[in-house]
PDB file of C-alpha atoms in Angstrom:
ATOM      1  CA  UNK B  31      -0.008  -0.128  -0.093  1.00  0.00           C
ATOM      2  CA  UNK B  32       0.928   3.521  -0.536  1.00  0.00           C
ATOM      3  CA  UNK B  33       2.442   6.232   1.576  1.00  0.00           C
ATOM      4  CA  UNK B  34       0.371   9.088   1.849  1.00  0.00           C
ATOM      5  CA  UNK B  35       1.826  12.372   2.226  1.00  0.00           C
ATOM      6  CA  UNK B  36       1.424  15.513   2.179  1.00  0.00           C
ATOM      7  CA  UNK B  37       3.313  17.342  -0.872  1.00  0.00           C
ATOM      8  CA  UNK B  38       4.198  21.141   0.335  1.00  0.00           C
ATOM      9  CA  UNK B  39       5.720  22.981  -2.865  1.00  0.00           C
ATOM     10  CA  UNK B  40       5.798  26.639  -4.405  1.00  0.00           C
ATOM     11  CA  UNK B  41       2.807  27.006  -6.871  1.00  0.00           C
ATOM     12  CA  UNK B  42       2.441  29.108  -8.980  1.00  0.00           C
ATOM     13  CA  UNK B  43       6.148  28.563  -9.968  1.00  0.00           C
ATOM     14  CA  UNK B  44       6.187  24.823  -9.257  1.00  0.00           C
ATOM     15  CA  UNK B  45       3.320  23.832  -9.960  1.00  0.00           C
ATOM     16  CA  UNK B  46       3.905  22.059 -13.434  1.00  0.00           C
ATOM     17  CA  UNK B  47       6.806  20.165 -11.969  1.00  0.00           C
ATOM     18  CA  UNK B  48       5.994  19.124  -8.857  1.00  0.00           C
ATOM     19  CA  UNK B  49       2.102  17.414 -10.555  1.00  0.00           C
ATOM     20  CA  UNK B  50       4.654  15.520 -12.157  1.00  0.00           C
ATOM     21  CA  UNK B  51       6.137  14.310  -9.211  1.00  0.00           C
ATOM     22  CA  UNK B  52       2.082  13.816  -7.612  1.00  0.00           C
ATOM     23  CA  UNK B  53       1.755  11.760 -11.296  1.00  0.00           C
ATOM     24  CA  UNK B  54       3.981   9.192 -10.713  1.00  0.00           C
ATOM     25  CA  UNK B  55       1.881   7.314  -8.712  1.00  0.00           C
ATOM     26  CA  UNK B  56       4.682   6.009  -6.518  1.00  0.00           C
ATOM     27  CA  UNK B  57       3.035   7.773  -3.112  1.00  0.00           C
ATOM     28  CA  UNK B  58      -0.820   8.863  -2.642  1.00  0.00           C
ATOM     29  CA  UNK B  59      -0.610  12.786  -1.977  1.00  0.00           C
ATOM     30  CA  UNK B  60      -2.714  15.253  -1.143  1.00  0.00           C
ATOM     31  CA  UNK B  61      -5.330  16.591  -3.946  1.00  0.00           C
ATOM     32  CA  UNK B  62      -4.931  20.209  -5.028  1.00  0.00           C
ATOM     33  CA  UNK B  63      -6.282  23.364  -3.765  1.00  0.00           C
ATOM     34  CA  UNK B  64      -8.005  24.475  -7.164  1.00  0.00           C
ATOM     35  CA  UNK B  65      -7.631  28.037  -7.948  1.00  0.00           C
ATOM     36  CA  UNK B  66     -10.972  29.191  -7.070  1.00  0.00           C
ATOM     37  CA  UNK B  67     -10.406  27.208  -4.351  1.00  0.00           C
ATOM     38  CA  UNK B  68      -7.547  28.145  -2.538  1.00  0.00           C
ATOM     39  CA  UNK B  69      -8.664  32.057  -3.841  1.00  0.00           C
ATOM     40  CA  UNK B  70     -11.542  31.641  -1.015  1.00  0.00           C
ATOM     41  CA  UNK B  71      -9.151  29.647   1.634  1.00  0.00           C
ATOM     42  CA  UNK B  72      -6.620  32.600   1.197  1.00  0.00           C
ATOM     43  CA  UNK B  73      -9.065  35.488   0.549  1.00  0.00           C
ATOM     44  CA  UNK B  74     -10.347  34.290   4.414  1.00  0.00           C
ATOM     45  CA  UNK B  75      -7.800  35.149   6.245  1.00  0.00           C
ATOM     46  CA  UNK B  76      -4.370  33.970   8.558  1.00  0.00           C
ATOM     47  CA  UNK B  77      -6.810  31.042  10.704  1.00  0.00           C
ATOM     48  CA  UNK B  78      -8.132  29.544   7.582  1.00  0.00           C
ATOM     49  CA  UNK B  79      -5.492  28.692   5.437  1.00  0.00           C
ATOM     50  CA  UNK B  80      -3.784  26.576   8.619  1.00  0.00           C
ATOM     51  CA  UNK B  81      -7.043  25.014   8.861  1.00  0.00           C
ATOM     52  CA  UNK B  82      -6.657  24.069   5.822  1.00  0.00           C
ATOM     53  CA  UNK B  83      -2.086  22.964   5.302  1.00  0.00           C
ATOM     54  CA  UNK B  84      -3.850  21.216   9.077  1.00  0.00           C
ATOM     55  CA  UNK B  85      -6.719  19.352   7.291  1.00  0.00           C
ATOM     56  CA  UNK B  86      -4.937  18.463   4.602  1.00  0.00           C
ATOM     57  CA  UNK B  87      -1.916  17.220   6.910  1.00  0.00           C
ATOM     58  CA  UNK B  88      -4.536  15.005   8.878  1.00  0.00           C
ATOM     59  CA  UNK B  89      -3.342  11.003   7.419  1.00  0.00           C
ATOM     60  CA  UNK B  90      -0.572  11.535   6.545  1.00  0.00           C
ATOM     61  CA  UNK B  91       2.615  10.335   7.323  1.00  0.00           C
ATOM     62  CA  UNK B  92       5.399  12.017   5.818  1.00  0.00           C
ATOM     63  CA  UNK B  93       6.538  15.453   4.495  1.00  0.00           C
ATOM     64  CA  UNK B  94       7.011  15.762   0.877  1.00  0.00           C
ATOM     65  CA  UNK B  95       8.650  19.407   0.258  1.00  0.00           C
ATOM     66  CA  UNK B  96       9.526  19.818  -3.490  1.00  0.00           C
ATOM     67  CA  UNK B  97      11.902  22.028  -4.161  1.00  0.00           C
ATOM     68  CA  UNK B  98      12.105  25.024  -6.447  1.00  0.00           C
ATOM     69  CA  UNK B  99      14.225  28.422  -7.079  1.00  0.00           C
ATOM     70  CA  UNK B 100      11.522  29.912  -4.552  1.00  0.00           C
ATOM     71  CA  UNK B 101      10.424  27.880  -1.937  1.00  0.00           C
ATOM     72  CA  UNK B 102      13.032  27.872   0.945  1.00  0.00           C
ATOM     73  CA  UNK B 103      11.398  31.010   3.601  1.00  0.00           C
ATOM     74  CA  UNK B 104       8.155  31.171   2.160  1.00  0.00           C
ATOM     75  CA  UNK B 105       6.063  32.048   4.470  1.00  0.00           C
ATOM     76  CA  UNK B 106       3.395  28.869   4.018  1.00  0.00           C
ATOM     77  CA  UNK B 107       5.611  26.208   3.817  1.00  0.00           C
ATOM     78  CA  UNK B 108       8.232  26.997   6.639  1.00  0.00           C
ATOM     79  CA  UNK B 109       4.219  26.378   9.229  1.00  0.00           C
ATOM     80  CA  UNK B 110       3.567  23.379   5.958  1.00  0.00           C
ATOM     81  CA  UNK B 111       7.180  22.278   7.374  1.00  0.00           C
ATOM     82  CA  UNK B 112       7.458  23.075  10.854  1.00  0.00           C
ATOM     83  CA  UNK B 113       3.365  21.525  11.194  1.00  0.00           C
ATOM     84  CA  UNK B 114       4.974  18.289  10.282  1.00  0.00           C
ATOM     85  CA  UNK B 115       8.470  17.827  11.963  1.00  0.00           C
ATOM     86  CA  UNK B 116       5.978  19.242  15.347  1.00  0.00           C
ATOM     87  CA  UNK B 117       2.889  16.760  14.614  1.00  0.00           C
ATOM     88  CA  UNK B 118       5.571  13.420  13.977  1.00  0.00           C
ATOM     89  CA  UNK B 119       5.521  12.989  10.386  1.00  0.00           C
ATOM     90  CA  UNK B 120       9.054  11.708   7.644  1.00  0.00           C
ATOM     91  CA  UNK B 121       9.758  15.094   6.066  1.00  0.00           C
ATOM     92  CA  UNK B 122      12.363  15.749   3.030  1.00  0.00           C
ATOM     93  CA  UNK B 123      13.111  17.727   0.820  1.00  0.00           C
ATOM     94  CA  UNK B 124      13.494  16.870  -3.552  1.00  0.00           C
ATOM     95  CA  UNK B 125      15.048  19.606  -5.093  1.00  0.00           C
ATOM     96  CA  UNK B 126      12.850  19.280  -8.564  1.00  0.00           C
ATOM     97  CA  UNK B 127      14.776  22.431 -10.562  1.00  0.00           C
ATOM     98  CA  UNK B 128      15.637  19.961 -13.081  1.00  0.00           C
ATOM     99  CA  UNK B 129      13.003  19.025 -14.680  1.00  0.00           C
ATOM    100  CA  UNK B 130      11.273  21.146 -18.106  1.00  0.00           C
ATOM    101  CA  UNK B 131       7.449  22.871 -16.602  1.00  0.00           C
ATOM    102  CA  UNK B 132       4.882  23.755 -19.556  1.00  0.00           C
ATOM    103  CA  UNK B 133       7.246  25.589 -21.418  1.00  0.00           C
ATOM    104  CA  UNK B 134      10.092  23.501 -21.633  1.00  0.00           C
ATOM    105  CA  UNK B 135      11.997  25.079 -19.261  1.00  0.00           C
ATOM    106  CA  UNK B 136      14.139  23.689 -16.539  1.00  0.00           C
ATOM    107  CA  UNK B 137      14.738  26.763 -13.171  1.00  0.00           C
ATOM    108  CA  UNK B 138      17.709  27.544 -10.651  1.00  0.00           C
ATOM    109  CA  UNK B 139      18.621  24.937  -8.217  1.00  0.00           C
ATOM    110  CA  UNK B 140      16.352  26.605  -4.614  1.00  0.00           C
ATOM    111  CA  UNK B 141      17.911  26.910  -1.004  1.00  0.00           C
ATOM    112  CA  UNK B 142      16.921  23.841   1.447  1.00  0.00           C
ATOM    113  CA  UNK B 143      14.052  24.679   2.905  1.00  0.00           C
ATOM    114  CA  UNK B 144      14.819  23.120   6.063  1.00  0.00           C
ATOM    115  CA  UNK B 145      18.744  25.114   6.624  1.00  0.00           C
ATOM    116  CA  UNK B 146      16.775  28.443   8.860  1.00  0.00           C
ATOM    117  CA  UNK B 147      14.625  26.185  11.332  1.00  0.00           C
ATOM    118  CA  UNK B 148      16.536  25.089  14.596  1.00  0.00           C
ATOM    119  CA  UNK B 149      15.957  22.210  16.757  1.00  0.00           C
ATOM    120  CA  UNK B 150      15.260  23.657  20.653  1.00  0.00           C
ATOM    121  CA  UNK B 151      16.913  20.062  21.710  1.00  0.00           C
ATOM    122  CA  UNK B 152      20.359  21.744  20.422  1.00  0.00           C
ATOM    123  CA  UNK B 153      20.341  24.165  18.147  1.00  0.00           C
ATOM    124  CA  UNK B 154      21.430  22.434  15.464  1.00  0.00           C
ATOM    125  CA  UNK B 155      19.952  23.087  12.336  1.00  0.00           C
ATOM    126  CA  UNK B 156      17.258  20.650  10.820  1.00  0.00           C
ATOM    127  CA  UNK B 157      18.948  19.980   7.501  1.00  0.00           C
ATOM    128  CA  UNK B 158      22.094  17.864   9.364  1.00  0.00           C
ATOM    129  CA  UNK B 159      18.706  16.129  10.894  1.00  0.00           C
ATOM    130  CA  UNK B 160      15.521  15.395   7.391  1.00  0.00           C
ATOM    131  CA  UNK B 161      17.882  15.126   4.414  1.00  0.00           C
ATOM    132  CA  UNK B 162      17.026  17.479   0.680  1.00  0.00           C
ATOM    133  CA  UNK B 163      17.919  15.253  -2.253  1.00  0.00           C
ATOM    134  CA  UNK B 164      18.908  16.607  -5.198  1.00  0.00           C
ATOM    135  CA  UNK B 165      19.160  14.114  -8.252  1.00  0.00           C
ATOM    136  CA  UNK B 166      22.657  13.526 -10.209  1.00  0.00           C
ATOM    137  CA  UNK B 167      21.278  14.570 -13.597  1.00  0.00           C
ATOM    138  CA  UNK B 168      20.764  17.773 -15.845  1.00  0.00           C
ATOM    139  CA  UNK B 169      18.749  16.035 -17.769  1.00  0.00           C
ATOM    140  CA  UNK B 170      15.167  16.116 -17.066  1.00  0.00           C
ATOM    141  CA  UNK B 171      13.795  12.853 -18.115  1.00  0.00           C
ATOM    142  CA  UNK B 172      16.771  11.511 -16.456  1.00  0.00           C
ATOM    143  CA  UNK B 173      15.742  13.802 -13.417  1.00  0.00           C
ATOM    144  CA  UNK B 174      12.358  12.261 -13.414  1.00  0.00           C
ATOM    145  CA  UNK B 175      13.785   8.625 -13.405  1.00  0.00           C
ATOM    146  CA  UNK B 176      15.615   9.172 -10.693  1.00  0.00           C
ATOM    147  CA  UNK B 177      13.246  10.471  -8.711  1.00  0.00           C
ATOM    148  CA  UNK B 178      10.574   8.507  -9.484  1.00  0.00           C
ATOM    149  CA  UNK B 179      12.710   5.480  -8.436  1.00  0.00           C
ATOM    150  CA  UNK B 180      13.853   6.294  -5.382  1.00  0.00           C
ATOM    151  CA  UNK B 181      10.793   8.941  -3.690  1.00  0.00           C
ATOM    152  CA  UNK B 182       9.368   5.662  -2.136  1.00  0.00           C
ATOM    153  CA  UNK B 183      12.835   4.691  -0.662  1.00  0.00           C
ATOM    154  CA  UNK B 184      13.347   8.537   0.496  1.00  0.00           C
ATOM    155  CA  UNK B 185      10.321   8.797   2.757  1.00  0.00           C
ATOM    156  CA  UNK B 186      10.414   5.774   4.369  1.00  0.00           C
ATOM    157  CA  UNK B 187      13.491   6.680   5.815  1.00  0.00           C
ATOM    158  CA  UNK B 188      12.388  10.499   6.851  1.00  0.00           C
ATOM    159  CA  UNK B 189       9.054   8.232   8.462  1.00  0.00           C
ATOM    160  CA  UNK B 190      12.779   6.474  10.966  1.00  0.00           C
ATOM    161  CA  UNK B 191      14.889   9.322  11.322  1.00  0.00           C
ATOM    162  CA  UNK B 192      11.152  11.360  12.699  1.00  0.00           C
ATOM    163  CA  UNK B 193      10.790   7.846  14.436  1.00  0.00           C
ATOM    164  CA  UNK B 194      14.068   8.647  15.936  1.00  0.00           C
ATOM    165  CA  UNK B 195      13.951  11.588  16.389  1.00  0.00           C
ATOM    166  CA  UNK B 196      11.926  12.103  19.844  1.00  0.00           C
TER     167      UNK B 196
END
């Protein structure tokens, strides 16, 4: 049975790249909000956004952060990372900048989104605990194949890392 995961990503620039990962069928992921649904959630304010994210995280065992050029330090992505980690869920990052968008373009590599989180226990960075994978291929097809071949393993590893960090 496939794990249920929550996908976190910067919607506007990375939705096509994120859809490629989500459509691999390796894992069961959260449903994307339609533009209309997301607009109504955001118009309702920060509390509504938090409730929507919290609801999407329910029943998921891991948050998969799909890292694009501008993913790190985005307010709601940070909220998703922090909420998933604090709820005891696995957290893992996957760089998706080499996957092509609808225009056939790749992007630049973004920063590790876990680097600015400090752990209460010892002050170390979350990036020293949570892994953020960068596929070693420049070609979009090879990058896709690499993610597809490894994503389920990365998820299991992230769940194990979080379980060991109690």
